[in-house]
PDB file of C-alpha atoms in Angstrom:
ATOM      1  CA  MET A  29     116.946  94.335  99.730  1.00 40.00           C
ATOM      2  CA  SER A  30     119.353  97.257  99.489  1.00 56.00           C
ATOM      3  CA  GLY A  31     118.749  99.386  96.431  1.00 72.00           C
ATOM      4  CA  HIS A  32     115.621  97.668  95.184  1.00 90.00           C
ATOM      5  CA  PHE A  33     112.074  96.926  96.273  1.00 95.00           C
ATOM      6  CA  GLU A  34     111.037  93.452  97.355  1.00 94.00           C
ATOM      7  CA  THR A  35     107.605  92.018  98.010  1.00 93.00           C
ATOM      8  CA  ILE A  36     106.648  91.658 101.664  1.00 92.00           C
ATOM      9  CA  PRO A  37     104.150  89.205 103.171  1.00 88.00           C
ATOM     10  CA  GLY A  38     100.555  90.424 103.050  1.00 83.00           C
ATOM     11  CA  GLY A  39     101.156  92.601 100.027  1.00 85.00           C
ATOM     12  CA  GLY A  40     103.150  95.763  99.616  1.00 90.00           C
ATOM     13  CA  ALA A  41     106.861  96.302  99.220  1.00 95.00           C
ATOM     14  CA  ALA A  42     109.992  97.162 101.181  1.00 95.00           C
ATOM     15  CA  VAL A  43     113.317  98.746 100.339  1.00 95.00           C
ATOM     16  CA  ALA A  44     116.412  99.599 102.360  1.00 92.00           C
ATOM     17  CA  LEU A  45     117.447 103.237 101.959  1.00 93.00           C
ATOM     18  CA  ASP A  46     120.410 105.036 103.447  1.00 90.00           C
ATOM     19  CA  GLU A  47     120.273 108.561 104.795  1.00 89.00           C
ATOM     20  CA  ILE A  48     121.477 110.149 101.544  1.00 90.00           C
ATOM     21  CA  GLU A  49     118.967 108.210  99.431  1.00 93.00           C
ATOM     22  CA  ILE A  50     116.124 109.238 101.738  1.00 93.00           C
ATOM     23  CA  SER A  51     117.240 112.859 101.524  1.00 92.00           C
ATOM     24  CA  ILE A  52     117.440 112.765  97.710  1.00 95.00           C
ATOM     25  CA  ILE A  53     114.009 111.201  97.206  1.00 96.00           C
ATOM     26  CA  ARG A  54     112.394 113.526  99.739  1.00 96.00           C
ATOM     27  CA  SER A  55     113.991 116.599  98.170  1.00 96.00           C
ATOM     28  CA  LEU A  56     112.901 115.561  94.672  1.00 97.00           C
ATOM     29  CA  ALA A  57     109.340 114.881  95.870  1.00 97.00           C
ATOM     30  CA  VAL A  58     109.162 118.315  97.544  1.00 97.00           C
ATOM     31  CA  GLN A  59     110.445 119.966  94.349  1.00 96.00           C
ATOM     32  CA  LEU A  60     107.803 118.066  92.391  1.00 96.00           C
ATOM     33  CA  LEU A  61     105.101 119.365  94.751  1.00 95.00           C
ATOM     34  CA  GLU A  62     106.348 122.921  94.259  1.00 94.00           C
ATOM     35  CA  LEU A  63     106.259 122.436  90.485  1.00 92.00           C
ATOM     36  CA  ILE A  64     102.753 120.946  90.446  1.00 91.00           C
ATOM     37  CA  GLY A  65     101.465 123.743  92.648  1.00 86.00           C
ATOM     38  CA  PRO A  66      99.180 123.940  95.680  1.00 80.00           C
ATOM     39  CA  GLY A  67      95.858 122.200  96.016  1.00 66.00           C
ATOM     40  CA  PRO A  68      92.514 123.943  96.516  1.00 57.00           C
ATOM     41  CA  ALA A  69      92.775 126.931  98.828  1.00 52.00           C
ATOM     42  CA  GLU A  70      91.487 126.633 102.357  1.00 45.00           C
ATOM     43  CA  GLY A  71      87.975 127.908 102.765  1.00 45.00           C
ATOM     44  CA  GLU A  72      86.916 126.926  99.278  1.00 53.00           C
ATOM     45  CA  SER A  73      83.839 124.780  98.892  1.00 53.00           C
ATOM     46  CA  GLU A  74      84.375 121.170  99.863  1.00 62.00           C
ATOM     47  CA  ASP A  75      81.326 120.078  97.890  1.00 59.00           C
ATOM     48  CA  PRO A  76      82.488 116.944  96.000  1.00 57.00           C
ATOM     49  CA  LEU A  77      79.968 117.579  93.216  1.00 52.00           C
ATOM     50  CA  ALA A  78      81.274 121.114  92.719  1.00 54.00           C
ATOM     51  CA  GLU A  79      84.846 119.818  92.648  1.00 53.00           C
ATOM     52  CA  LEU A  80      83.868 117.184  90.095  1.00 50.00           C
ATOM     53  CA  PHE A  81      82.653 119.844  87.678  1.00 51.00           C
ATOM     54  CA  ALA A  82      85.326 122.449  88.439  1.00 56.00           C
ATOM     55  CA  GLU A  83      87.070 123.489  85.275  1.00 61.00           C
ATOM     56  CA  GLY A  84      90.820 123.540  84.908  1.00 60.00           C
ATOM     57  CA  PRO A  85      93.126 125.256  82.431  1.00 57.00           C
ATOM     58  CA  SER A  86      92.562 124.800  78.722  1.00 55.00           C
ATOM     59  CA  GLU A  87      96.030 125.769  77.526  1.00 66.00           C
ATOM     60  CA  PRO A  88      99.092 123.519  77.923  1.00 65.00           C
ATOM     61  CA  PRO A  89     101.724 124.701  80.409  1.00 72.00           C
ATOM     62  CA  SER A  90     104.786 126.511  79.081  1.00 77.00           C
ATOM     63  CA  ASP A  91     107.312 124.742  81.342  1.00 84.00           C
ATOM     64  CA  PRO A  92     108.703 121.655  79.501  1.00 87.00           C
ATOM     65  CA  VAL A  93     108.516 119.543  82.679  1.00 89.00           C
ATOM     66  CA  LEU A  94     104.842 120.389  83.225  1.00 84.00           C
ATOM     67  CA  LYS A  95     104.196 119.719  79.540  1.00 84.00           C
ATOM     68  CA  ARG A  96     105.621 116.217  80.087  1.00 86.00           C
ATOM     69  CA  LEU A  97     103.585 115.693  83.260  1.00 85.00           C
ATOM     70  CA  PHE A  98     100.389 117.112  81.728  1.00 83.00           C
ATOM     71  CA  PRO A  99     100.622 116.383  77.996  1.00 80.00           C
ATOM     72  CA  ASP A 100      97.997 117.165  75.398  1.00 74.00           C
ATOM     73  CA  ALA A 101      95.514 114.322  75.081  1.00 71.00           C
ATOM     74  CA  TYR A 102      95.114 114.561  71.324  1.00 65.00           C
ATOM     75  CA  GLY A 103      97.790 114.527  68.679  1.00 60.00           C
ATOM     76  CA  GLY A 104      98.490 112.689  65.508  1.00 50.00           C
ATOM     77  CA  PRO A 105     100.317 109.393  66.094  1.00 47.00           C
ATOM     78  CA  ASP A 106     102.047 109.763  62.732  1.00 51.00           C
ATOM     79  CA  GLY A 107     103.338 113.284  63.144  1.00 56.00           C
ATOM     80  CA  PRO A 108     101.814 116.724  62.803  1.00 60.00           C
ATOM     81  CA  PRO A 109      98.341 117.132  61.291  1.00 57.00           C
ATOM     82  CA  ASP A 110      98.109 117.467  57.511  1.00 61.00           C
ATOM     83  CA  THR A 111      95.918 120.561  57.438  1.00 72.00           C
ATOM     84  CA  ALA A 112      95.324 123.690  59.462  1.00 74.00           C
ATOM     85  CA  LYS A 113      91.781 122.469  60.078  1.00 72.00           C
ATOM     86  CA  GLU A 114      93.048 119.185  61.578  1.00 69.00           C
ATOM     87  CA  ALA A 115      95.524 121.111  63.720  1.00 63.00           C
ATOM     88  CA  GLU A 116      92.751 123.349  65.036  1.00 68.00           C
ATOM     89  CA  GLU A 117      90.501 120.336  65.750  1.00 68.00           C
ATOM     90  CA  GLN A 118      93.302 118.650  67.711  1.00 65.00           C
ATOM     91  CA  ARG A 119      94.040 121.840  69.641  1.00 68.00           C
ATOM     92  CA  SER A 120      90.357 122.326  70.447  1.00 69.00           C
ATOM     93  CA  SER A 121      89.881 118.703  71.544  1.00 65.00           C
ATOM     94  CA  SER A 122      93.013 118.819  73.700  1.00 64.00           C
ATOM     95  CA  ALA A 123      91.912 122.069  75.320  1.00 70.00           C
ATOM     96  CA  GLU A 124      88.468 120.662  76.122  1.00 70.00           C
ATOM     97  CA  PHE A 125      89.919 117.454  77.535  1.00 67.00           C
ATOM     98  CA  ARG A 126      92.488 119.362  79.626  1.00 68.00           C
ATOM     99  CA  ARG A 127      89.800 121.684  81.006  1.00 68.00           C
ATOM    100  CA  PHE A 128      87.919 118.778  82.586  1.00 65.00           C
ATOM    101  CA  THR A 129      90.797 116.459  83.567  1.00 69.00           C
ATOM    102  CA  GLU A 130      93.891 118.439  84.532  1.00 74.00           C
ATOM    103  CA  ASN A 131      92.710 119.464  88.005  1.00 82.00           C
ATOM    104  CA  ASP A 132      92.055 115.823  88.896  1.00 86.00           C
ATOM    105  CA  LEU A 133      95.387 114.715  87.429  1.00 85.00           C
ATOM    106  CA  ARG A 134      97.238 117.414  89.371  1.00 88.00           C
ATOM    107  CA  SER A 135      95.474 116.343  92.544  1.00 91.00           C
ATOM    108  CA  ARG A 136      96.476 112.701  92.053  1.00 94.00           C
ATOM    109  CA  LYS A 137     100.094 113.584  91.331  1.00 94.00           C
ATOM    110  CA  ARG A 138     100.142 115.889  94.362  1.00 96.00           C
ATOM    111  CA  ASP A 139      98.701 113.137  96.585  1.00 96.00           C
ATOM    112  CA  ASP A 140     101.324 110.655  95.341  1.00 97.00           C
ATOM    113  CA  ALA A 141     104.207 113.046  96.064  1.00 97.00           C
ATOM    114  CA  VAL A 142     102.803 113.895  99.510  1.00 97.00           C
ATOM    115  CA  ALA A 143     102.540 110.159 100.294  1.00 97.00           C
ATOM    116  CA  VAL A 144     106.239 109.768  99.460  1.00 97.00           C
ATOM    117  CA  VAL A 145     107.265 112.642 101.730  1.00 97.00           C
ATOM    118  CA  ARG A 146     105.081 111.427 104.596  1.00 97.00           C
ATOM    119  CA  SER A 147     106.283 107.826 104.415  1.00 96.00           C
ATOM    120  CA  LEU A 148     109.923 108.972 104.432  1.00 96.00           C
ATOM    121  CA  ASP A 149     109.269 111.327 107.347  1.00 94.00           C
ATOM    122  CA  ALA A 150     107.699 108.453 109.287  1.00 93.00           C
ATOM    123  CA  LEU A 151     110.825 106.278 109.072  1.00 91.00           C
ATOM    124  CA  SER A 152     112.645 105.439 112.292  1.00 81.00           C
ATOM    125  CA  PRO A 153     115.752 107.524 113.013  1.00 69.00           C
ATOM    126  CA  VAL A 154     118.339 106.783 110.340  1.00 66.00           C
ATOM    127  CA  GLY A 155     121.893 105.824 111.240  1.00 66.00           C
ATOM    128  CA  GLU A 156     124.773 104.682 109.073  1.00 66.00           C
ATOM    129  CA  GLU A 157     122.873 101.487 108.324  1.00 69.00           C
ATOM    130  CA  GLY A 158     119.922 103.389 106.890  1.00 79.00           C
ATOM    131  CA  ALA A 159     116.311 102.331 107.335  1.00 91.00           C
ATOM    132  CA  VAL A 160     113.846  99.940 105.766  1.00 92.00           C
ATOM    133  CA  LEU A 161     110.845 101.568 104.142  1.00 94.00           C
ATOM    134  CA  ARG A 162     107.766  99.336 104.206  1.00 94.00           C
ATOM    135  CA  LEU A 163     104.783 100.207 102.035  1.00 95.00           C
ATOM    136  CA  GLY A 164     101.276  98.787 101.944  1.00 94.00           C
ATOM    137  CA  PRO A 165      99.636  98.053  98.559  1.00 93.00           C
ATOM    138  CA  GLU A 166      98.036 101.506  98.250  1.00 94.00           C
ATOM    139  CA  GLU A 167     101.233 103.299  99.320  1.00 96.00           C
ATOM    140  CA  SER A 168     103.141 101.199  96.776  1.00 95.00           C
ATOM    141  CA  ARG A 169     100.860 102.434  94.003  1.00 96.00           C
ATOM    142  CA  GLN A 170     101.341 106.027  95.155  1.00 97.00           C
ATOM    143  CA  TRP A 171     105.103 105.585  95.232  1.00 97.00           C
ATOM    144  CA  LEU A 172     104.985 104.092  91.758  1.00 97.00           C
ATOM    145  CA  GLY A 173     103.070 107.118  90.490  1.00 97.00           C
ATOM    146  CA  ALA A 174     105.488 109.542  92.157  1.00 97.00           C
ATOM    147  CA  LEU A 175     108.587 107.713  90.897  1.00 97.00           C
ATOM    148  CA  ASN A 176     107.158 107.830  87.385  1.00 96.00           C
ATOM    149  CA  ASP A 177     106.460 111.564  87.693  1.00 96.00           C
ATOM    150  CA  LEU A 178     109.957 112.229  89.048  1.00 97.00           C
ATOM    151  CA  ARG A 179     111.527 110.356  86.132  1.00 94.00           C
ATOM    152  CA  LEU A 180     109.338 112.233  83.651  1.00 93.00           C
ATOM    153  CA  ALA A 181     110.371 115.537  85.228  1.00 95.00           C
ATOM    154  CA  ILE A 182     114.086 114.731  85.208  1.00 94.00           C
ATOM    155  CA  GLY A 183     113.823 113.240  81.722  1.00 91.00           C
ATOM    156  CA  ALA A 184     112.261 116.475  80.477  1.00 91.00           C
ATOM    157  CA  ARG A 185     115.113 118.510  81.969  1.00 91.00           C
ATOM    158  CA  LEU A 186     117.603 116.125  80.311  1.00 89.00           C
ATOM    159  CA  GLU A 187     115.576 116.314  77.067  1.00 87.00           C
ATOM    160  CA  VAL A 188     115.123 112.534  76.960  1.00 84.00           C
ATOM    161  CA  ARG A 189     112.353 111.670  74.519  1.00 78.00           C
ATOM    162  CA  ASP A 190     112.689 107.881  74.251  1.00 72.00           C
ATOM    163  CA  GLU A 191     114.538 104.905  75.730  1.00 68.00           C
ATOM    164  CA  ASP A 192     117.257 105.007  73.048  1.00 67.00           C
ATOM    165  CA  GLU A 193     118.198 108.475  74.241  1.00 68.00           C
ATOM    166  CA  ALA A 194     118.082 107.238  77.835  1.00 67.00           C
ATOM    167  CA  ASP A 195     120.656 104.566  76.924  1.00 70.00           C
ATOM    168  CA  ASP A 196     123.025 107.320  75.745  1.00 76.00           C
ATOM    169  CA  LEU A 197     123.003 108.742  79.268  1.00 77.00           C
ATOM    170  CA  TYR A 198     125.074 105.777  80.496  1.00 76.00           C
ATOM    171  CA  ARG A 199     127.956 106.990  78.336  1.00 81.00           C
ATOM    172  CA  LEU A 200     128.149 110.544  79.665  1.00 82.00           C
ATOM    173  CA  PRO A 201     131.593 111.380  81.106  1.00 84.00           C
ATOM    174  CA  ASP A 202     131.840 112.168  84.811  1.00 84.00           C
ATOM    175  CA  SER A 203     132.856 115.722  83.899  1.00 86.00           C
ATOM    176  CA  ASP A 204     129.453 116.387  82.286  1.00 86.00           C
ATOM    177  CA  SER A 205     127.395 118.772  84.434  1.00 87.00           C
ATOM    178  CA  ARG A 206     124.308 116.636  83.808  1.00 85.00           C
ATOM    179  CA  LYS A 207     125.863 113.543  85.403  1.00 89.00           C
ATOM    180  CA  PRO A 208     124.274 113.907  88.893  1.00 90.00           C
ATOM    181  CA  MET A 209     120.837 114.372  87.324  1.00 91.00           C
ATOM    182  CA  VAL A 210     121.481 111.381  85.050  1.00 90.00           C
ATOM    183  CA  MET A 211     122.454 109.206  88.020  1.00 90.00           C
ATOM    184  CA  ALA A 212     119.241 110.184  89.823  1.00 93.00           C
ATOM    185  CA  TYR A 213     117.213 109.448  86.665  1.00 92.00           C
ATOM    186  CA  LEU A 214     118.728 105.966  86.274  1.00 90.00           C
ATOM    187  CA  TRP A 215     118.472 105.163  89.997  1.00 93.00           C
ATOM    188  CA  LEU A 216     114.801 106.181  90.150  1.00 95.00           C
ATOM    189  CA  GLY A 217     114.220 103.996  87.083  1.00 92.00           C
ATOM    190  CA  SER A 218     115.700 101.013  88.919  1.00 93.00           C
ATOM    191  CA  LEU A 219     113.501 101.678  91.962  1.00 96.00           C
ATOM    192  CA  GLN A 220     110.466 102.031  89.710  1.00 95.00           C
ATOM    193  CA  GLU A 221     111.196  98.800  87.872  1.00 94.00           C
ATOM    194  CA  THR A 222     111.613  96.734  91.040  1.00 95.00           C
ATOM    195  CA  LEU A 223     108.491  98.303  92.580  1.00 96.00           C
ATOM    196  CA  VAL A 224     106.490  97.328  89.484  1.00 95.00           C
ATOM    197  CA  GLY A 225     107.740  93.772  90.032  1.00 92.00           C
ATOM    198  CA  THR A 226     106.271  93.697  93.542  1.00 91.00           C
ATOM    199  CA  LEU A 227     102.852  94.762  92.238  1.00 85.00           C
ATOM    200  CA  SER A 228     102.727  92.124  89.501  1.00 76.00           C
ATOM    201  CA  PRO A 229     100.510  89.118  90.272  1.00 64.00           C
TER     202      PRO A 229
END
């Protein structure tokens, strides 16, 4: 089980993690929470209908990681638009879509990252042997979402745009300053892949 998720009876998944691995994942999840930002302030209306219609930002974020986590919804699949009018229509459609969806998306990503931190904090005391993390089906889905977001964030910092570029990361020399980030990116990808396997029917 060490290093990868396995299916457990009754649904869900389990993985053995050592103390360093737990610390790395927890630290990355906390950094992700800081990047995404806080949820609704205390004292604000808890009216679900009001929250449903609350408007979010209409402009894309400037940080490249947040751009990757919250991309524009509309864009030409075959490259940039042909005319200024098409570009303006895409920008307008993306802004409108973002205004009504980004708050919800941020909330979901925040909930996933919080679930990761809480499940790691709930582990039994960790010794040299490490600990076994056991997740129910819903926790597994939250972990999958958080692992995906963490890989997107690290990939943005590494300027990885597709899997071919990700393959090039394997060939980086140990002296490259990006190597620790690359190792985390590849390791999280392995965790993500094995977790997906536990959720498949």
